[in-house]
Coordinates of C-alpha atoms in Angstrom, one line a residue:
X25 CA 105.4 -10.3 -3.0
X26 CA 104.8 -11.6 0.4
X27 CA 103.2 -8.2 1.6
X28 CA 101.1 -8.1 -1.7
X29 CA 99.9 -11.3 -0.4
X30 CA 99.2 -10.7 3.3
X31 CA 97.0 -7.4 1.9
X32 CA 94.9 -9.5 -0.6
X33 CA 94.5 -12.5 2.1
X34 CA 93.6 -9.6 4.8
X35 CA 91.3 -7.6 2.1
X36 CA 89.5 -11.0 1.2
X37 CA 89.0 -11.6 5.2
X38 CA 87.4 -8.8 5.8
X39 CA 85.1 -9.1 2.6
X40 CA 84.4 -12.5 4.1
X41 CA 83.7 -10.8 7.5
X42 CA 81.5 -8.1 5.9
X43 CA 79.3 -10.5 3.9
X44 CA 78.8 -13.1 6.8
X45 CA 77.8 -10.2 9.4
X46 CA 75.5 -8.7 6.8
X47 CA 73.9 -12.2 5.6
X48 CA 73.6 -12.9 9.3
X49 CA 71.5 -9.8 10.0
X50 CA 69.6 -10.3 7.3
X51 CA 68.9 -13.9 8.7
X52 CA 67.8 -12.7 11.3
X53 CA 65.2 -9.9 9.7
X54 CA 63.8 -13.2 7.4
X55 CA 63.1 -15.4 10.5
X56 CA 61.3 -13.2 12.7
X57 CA 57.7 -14.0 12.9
X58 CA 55.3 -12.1 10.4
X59 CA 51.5 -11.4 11.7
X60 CA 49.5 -13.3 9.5
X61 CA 45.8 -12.6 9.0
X62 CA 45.0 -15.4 10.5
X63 CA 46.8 -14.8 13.8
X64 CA 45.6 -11.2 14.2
X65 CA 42.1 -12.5 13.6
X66 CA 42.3 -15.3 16.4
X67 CA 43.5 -12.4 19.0
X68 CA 40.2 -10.6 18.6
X69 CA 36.8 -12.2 20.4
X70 CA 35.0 -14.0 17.8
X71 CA 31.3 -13.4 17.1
X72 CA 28.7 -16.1 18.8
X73 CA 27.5 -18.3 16.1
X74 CA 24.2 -20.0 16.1
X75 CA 23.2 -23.0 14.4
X76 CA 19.9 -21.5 13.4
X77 CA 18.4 -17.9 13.3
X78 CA 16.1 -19.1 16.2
X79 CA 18.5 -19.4 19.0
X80 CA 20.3 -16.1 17.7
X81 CA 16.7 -15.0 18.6
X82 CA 16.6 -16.4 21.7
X83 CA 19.7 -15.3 22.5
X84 CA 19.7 -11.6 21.4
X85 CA 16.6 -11.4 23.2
X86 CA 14.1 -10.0 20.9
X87 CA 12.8 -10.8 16.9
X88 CA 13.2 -8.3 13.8
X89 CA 9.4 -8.4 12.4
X90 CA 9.3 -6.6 8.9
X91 CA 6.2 -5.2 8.1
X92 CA 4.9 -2.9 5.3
X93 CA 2.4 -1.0 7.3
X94 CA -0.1 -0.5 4.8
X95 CA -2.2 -3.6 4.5
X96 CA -5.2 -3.7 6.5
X97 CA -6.8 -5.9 8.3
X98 CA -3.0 -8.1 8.4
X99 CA -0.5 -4.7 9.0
X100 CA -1.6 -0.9 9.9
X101 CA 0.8 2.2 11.3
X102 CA -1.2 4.0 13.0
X103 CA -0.4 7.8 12.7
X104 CA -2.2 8.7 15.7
X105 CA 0.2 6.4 17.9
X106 CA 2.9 5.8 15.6
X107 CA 2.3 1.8 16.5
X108 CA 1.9 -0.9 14.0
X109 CA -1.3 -2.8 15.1
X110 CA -3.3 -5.3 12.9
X111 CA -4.2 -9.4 12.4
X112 CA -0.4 -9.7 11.9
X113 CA 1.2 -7.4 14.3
X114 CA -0.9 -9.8 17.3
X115 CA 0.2 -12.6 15.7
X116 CA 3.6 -11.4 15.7
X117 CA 3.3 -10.5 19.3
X118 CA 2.1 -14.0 19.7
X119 CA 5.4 -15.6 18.0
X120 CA 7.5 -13.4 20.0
X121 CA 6.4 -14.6 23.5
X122 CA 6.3 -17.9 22.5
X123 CA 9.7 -17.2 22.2
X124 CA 10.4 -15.3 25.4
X125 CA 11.6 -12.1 23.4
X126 CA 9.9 -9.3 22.4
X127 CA 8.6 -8.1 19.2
X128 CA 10.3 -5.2 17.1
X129 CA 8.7 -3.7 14.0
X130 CA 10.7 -2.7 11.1
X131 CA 8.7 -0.8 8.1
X132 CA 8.9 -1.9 4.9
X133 CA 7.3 -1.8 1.5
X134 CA 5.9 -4.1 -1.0
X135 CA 9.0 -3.0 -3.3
X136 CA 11.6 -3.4 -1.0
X137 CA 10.4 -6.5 1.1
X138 CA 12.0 -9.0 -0.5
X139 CA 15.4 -7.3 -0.6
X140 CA 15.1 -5.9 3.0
X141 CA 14.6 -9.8 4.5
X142 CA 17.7 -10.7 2.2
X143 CA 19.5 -8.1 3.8
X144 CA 18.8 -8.8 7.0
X145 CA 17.0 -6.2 8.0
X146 CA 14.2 -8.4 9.5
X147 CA 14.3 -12.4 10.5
X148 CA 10.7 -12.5 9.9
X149 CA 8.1 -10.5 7.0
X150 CA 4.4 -10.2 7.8
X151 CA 1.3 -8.5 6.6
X152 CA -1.0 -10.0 4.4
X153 CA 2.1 -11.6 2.4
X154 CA 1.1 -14.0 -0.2
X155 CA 2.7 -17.3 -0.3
X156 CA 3.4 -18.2 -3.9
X157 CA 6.3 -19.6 -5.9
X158 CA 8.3 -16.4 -7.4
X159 CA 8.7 -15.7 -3.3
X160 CA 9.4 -19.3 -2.5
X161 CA 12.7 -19.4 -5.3
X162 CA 14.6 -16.6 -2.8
X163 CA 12.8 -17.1 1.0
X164 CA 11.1 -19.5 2.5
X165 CA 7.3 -19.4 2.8
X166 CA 5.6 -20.9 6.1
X167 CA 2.9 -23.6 6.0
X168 CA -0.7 -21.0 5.5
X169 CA -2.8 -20.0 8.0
X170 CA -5.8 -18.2 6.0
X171 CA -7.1 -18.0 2.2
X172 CA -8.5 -15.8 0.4
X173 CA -8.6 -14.3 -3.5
X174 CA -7.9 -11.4 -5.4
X175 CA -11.3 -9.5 -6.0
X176 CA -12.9 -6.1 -7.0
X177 CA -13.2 -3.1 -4.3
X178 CA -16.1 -1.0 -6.0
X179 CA -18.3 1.8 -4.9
X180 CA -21.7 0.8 -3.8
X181 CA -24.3 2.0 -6.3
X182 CA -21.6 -0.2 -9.1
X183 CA -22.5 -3.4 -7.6
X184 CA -24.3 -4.8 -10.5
X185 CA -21.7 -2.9 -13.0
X186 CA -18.2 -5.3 -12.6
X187 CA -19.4 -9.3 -12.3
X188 CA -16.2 -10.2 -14.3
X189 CA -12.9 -9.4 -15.6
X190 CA -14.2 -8.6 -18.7
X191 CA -16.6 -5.9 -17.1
X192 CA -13.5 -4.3 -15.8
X193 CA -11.2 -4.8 -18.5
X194 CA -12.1 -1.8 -20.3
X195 CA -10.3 1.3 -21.0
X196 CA -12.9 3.7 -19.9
X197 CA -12.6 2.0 -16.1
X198 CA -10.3 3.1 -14.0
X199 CA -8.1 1.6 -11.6
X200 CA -6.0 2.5 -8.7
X201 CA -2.9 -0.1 -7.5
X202 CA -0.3 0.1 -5.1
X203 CA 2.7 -1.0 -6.6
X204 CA 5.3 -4.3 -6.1
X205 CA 2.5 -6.6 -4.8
X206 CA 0.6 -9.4 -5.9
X207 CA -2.4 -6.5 -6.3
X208 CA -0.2 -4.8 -9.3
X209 CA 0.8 -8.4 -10.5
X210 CA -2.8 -9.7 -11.1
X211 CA -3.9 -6.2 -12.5
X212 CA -0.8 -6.0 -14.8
X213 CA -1.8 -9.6 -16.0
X214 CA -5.2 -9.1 -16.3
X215 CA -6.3 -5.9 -16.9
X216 CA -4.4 -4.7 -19.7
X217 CA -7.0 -2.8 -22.0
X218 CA -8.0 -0.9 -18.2
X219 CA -6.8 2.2 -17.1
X220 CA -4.1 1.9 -14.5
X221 CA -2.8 4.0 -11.9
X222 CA -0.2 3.2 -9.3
X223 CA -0.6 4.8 -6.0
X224 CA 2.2 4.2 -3.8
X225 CA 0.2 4.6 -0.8
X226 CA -1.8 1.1 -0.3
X227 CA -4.3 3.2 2.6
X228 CA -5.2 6.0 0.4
X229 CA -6.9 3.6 -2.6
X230 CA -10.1 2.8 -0.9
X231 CA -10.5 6.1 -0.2
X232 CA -10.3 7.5 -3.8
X233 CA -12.4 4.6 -5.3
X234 CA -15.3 5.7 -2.9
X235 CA -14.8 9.8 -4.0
X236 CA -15.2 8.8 -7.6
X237 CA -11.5 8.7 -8.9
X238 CA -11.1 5.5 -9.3
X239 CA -13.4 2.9 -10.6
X240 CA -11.9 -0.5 -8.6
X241 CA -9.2 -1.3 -6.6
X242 CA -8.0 -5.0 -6.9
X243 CA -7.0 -6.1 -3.6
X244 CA -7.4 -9.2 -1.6
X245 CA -11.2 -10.6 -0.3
X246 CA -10.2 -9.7 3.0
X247 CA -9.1 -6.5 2.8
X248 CA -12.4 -5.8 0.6
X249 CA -14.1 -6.5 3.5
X250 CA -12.7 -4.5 5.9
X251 CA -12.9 -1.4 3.9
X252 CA -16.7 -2.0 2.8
X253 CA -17.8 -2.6 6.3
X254 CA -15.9 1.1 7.6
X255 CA -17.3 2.9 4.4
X256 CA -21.3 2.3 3.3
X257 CA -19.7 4.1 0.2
X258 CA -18.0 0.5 -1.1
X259 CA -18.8 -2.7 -1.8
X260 CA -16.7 -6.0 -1.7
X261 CA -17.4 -7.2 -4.5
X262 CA -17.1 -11.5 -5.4
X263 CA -15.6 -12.3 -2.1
X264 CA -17.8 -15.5 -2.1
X265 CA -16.3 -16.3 -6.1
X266 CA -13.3 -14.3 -6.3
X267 CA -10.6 -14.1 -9.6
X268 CA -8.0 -16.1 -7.8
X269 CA -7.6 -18.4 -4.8
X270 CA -4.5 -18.2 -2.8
X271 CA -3.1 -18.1 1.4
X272 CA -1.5 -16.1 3.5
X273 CA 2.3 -17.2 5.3
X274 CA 5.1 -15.5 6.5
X275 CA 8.5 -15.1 5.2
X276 CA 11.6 -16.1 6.7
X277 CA 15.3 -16.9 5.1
X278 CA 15.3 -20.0 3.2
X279 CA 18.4 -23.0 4.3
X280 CA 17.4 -22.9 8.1
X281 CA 15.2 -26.1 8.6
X282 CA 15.2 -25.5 12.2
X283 CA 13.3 -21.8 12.1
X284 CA 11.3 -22.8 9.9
X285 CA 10.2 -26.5 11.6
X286 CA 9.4 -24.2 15.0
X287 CA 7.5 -21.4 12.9
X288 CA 5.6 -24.2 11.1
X289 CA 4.6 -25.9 14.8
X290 CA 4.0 -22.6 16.4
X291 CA 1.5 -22.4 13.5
X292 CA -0.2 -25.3 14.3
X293 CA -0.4 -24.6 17.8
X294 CA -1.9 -21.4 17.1
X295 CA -4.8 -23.4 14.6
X296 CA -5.4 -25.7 17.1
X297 CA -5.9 -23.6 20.4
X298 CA -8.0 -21.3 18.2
X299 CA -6.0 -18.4 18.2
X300 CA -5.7 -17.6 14.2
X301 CA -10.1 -17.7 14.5
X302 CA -9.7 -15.2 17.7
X303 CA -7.7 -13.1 15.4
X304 CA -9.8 -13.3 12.4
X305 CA -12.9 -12.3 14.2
X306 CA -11.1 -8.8 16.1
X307 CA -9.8 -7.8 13.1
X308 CA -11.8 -9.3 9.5
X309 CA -15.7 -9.6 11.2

């Protein structure tokens, strides 16, 4: 009985042995330290942040400028160069050494601009971009810095032929747009008994209202201009008494008061030395 005993009291040791030893190890698997995200993350170098966009400018040493290219007299890509160049593009370059960096040009298009500048693919957007409220709801529109209205580009010897709205709003008159603009907006508005075309190139319009395809192009006053004074074959028509009245800005990320404050000053600065006349007489007269 005694033996009996000494095996159970011997067997139960052991099972006391074998359960402490393996509830120690596991102990010691549970305590030892686990890599959390968090500590992982605060090994690797963290990114600079700014406090505005401007001093990640600054810093970076150079501003995104997103521009569609297609928009003369404010934003022109050259094909002979393969240069942007245009009212904006100087401006631009102006804005840039002001802020001792330099200017890089990103193409957009009227489609895509508002998208591109939320996905960063720019800081600023230029070229003729009009400042209204469906833009203001996403971005943030500067203070303006020139006005103008939406009117009729027609071919010379139709001078007398569209006065009015109603004189194009016709379907026998036939209209050429470029799409995702203000341009398409007014026409689509407007001139719904006309007949519409989009043309996705902006450049090629002008070109096809003069050989007889087209009837009008809606554009803005200034651009009328600009085309009627390098083709005797158009006419800018009711650039003195246009359909609409609107300005100019630029377009920048909305939330950052402190961009936008120095954008809005450099503005100024640029009204007051003269510099925004300089530019509209190189590039509109």
């Amino acid at each position: 009985m005694k033996k009996i005993t000494k095996t159970i009291l011997a067997s139960t040791l052991a099972a006391t042995m074998l359960m402490t030893s393996g509830t120690g190890a596991f102990a010691a698997t549970a305590v030892k330290p686990v890599p959390t995200v968090a500590a992982e993350a605060a090994k690797k170098p963290q990114a600079k942040k700014f406090e505005s966009r401007l001093d990640e400018i600054i810093a970076r040493g150079y501003i995104l400028v997103g521009t569609p290219g297609d928009y003369k007299p404010f934003t022109y890509l050259n094909p002979k160069t393969n240069e942007f160049e245009g009212y904006d593009i100087d401006a631009m370059k102006e804005f840039a050494k002001s802020l001792g960096v330099e200017a890089r040009f990103v193409q957009t298009s009227w489609p895509t601009l508002m998208d591109d500048l939320l996905a960063n693919k720019f800081d600023i957007a230029v070229g003729g971009v009009t400042r209204n409220t469906d833009r203001q709801k996403k971005a943030h529109m500067s203070d303006p810095y020139i006005m103008f209205g939406k009117a009729p580009l027609i071919r010379a010897v139709d001078k007398d032929k569209y006065k009015s709205v109603a004189d194009i709003n016709k379907p026998e008159v036939r209209i050429g747009v470029n799409p995702g603009g203000t341009n398409e907006k007014f026409v689509r508005e407007h001139l719904t008994k006309a007949t519409v075309t989009v043309e996705q190139n902006n450049l090629d319009i002008p070109g096809l209202v003069a050989s007889g395809k087209y009837d009008v192009m809606i554009t803005d006053t200034l651009e009328a201009l600009v085309y009627s004074k390098a083709d005797s074959r158009l006419y800018a028509a009711l650039t003195d008494n246009p359909f609409t009245k609107s300005e100019k800005a630029y377009m920048i990320h909305r939330g950052d008061t402190i961009f936008a404050n120095y954008l809005d000053l450099w503005m100024d600065e640029m009204k007051l030395q003269g510099k925004f006349d300089e530019l509209y007489n190189k590039w509109v007269k």
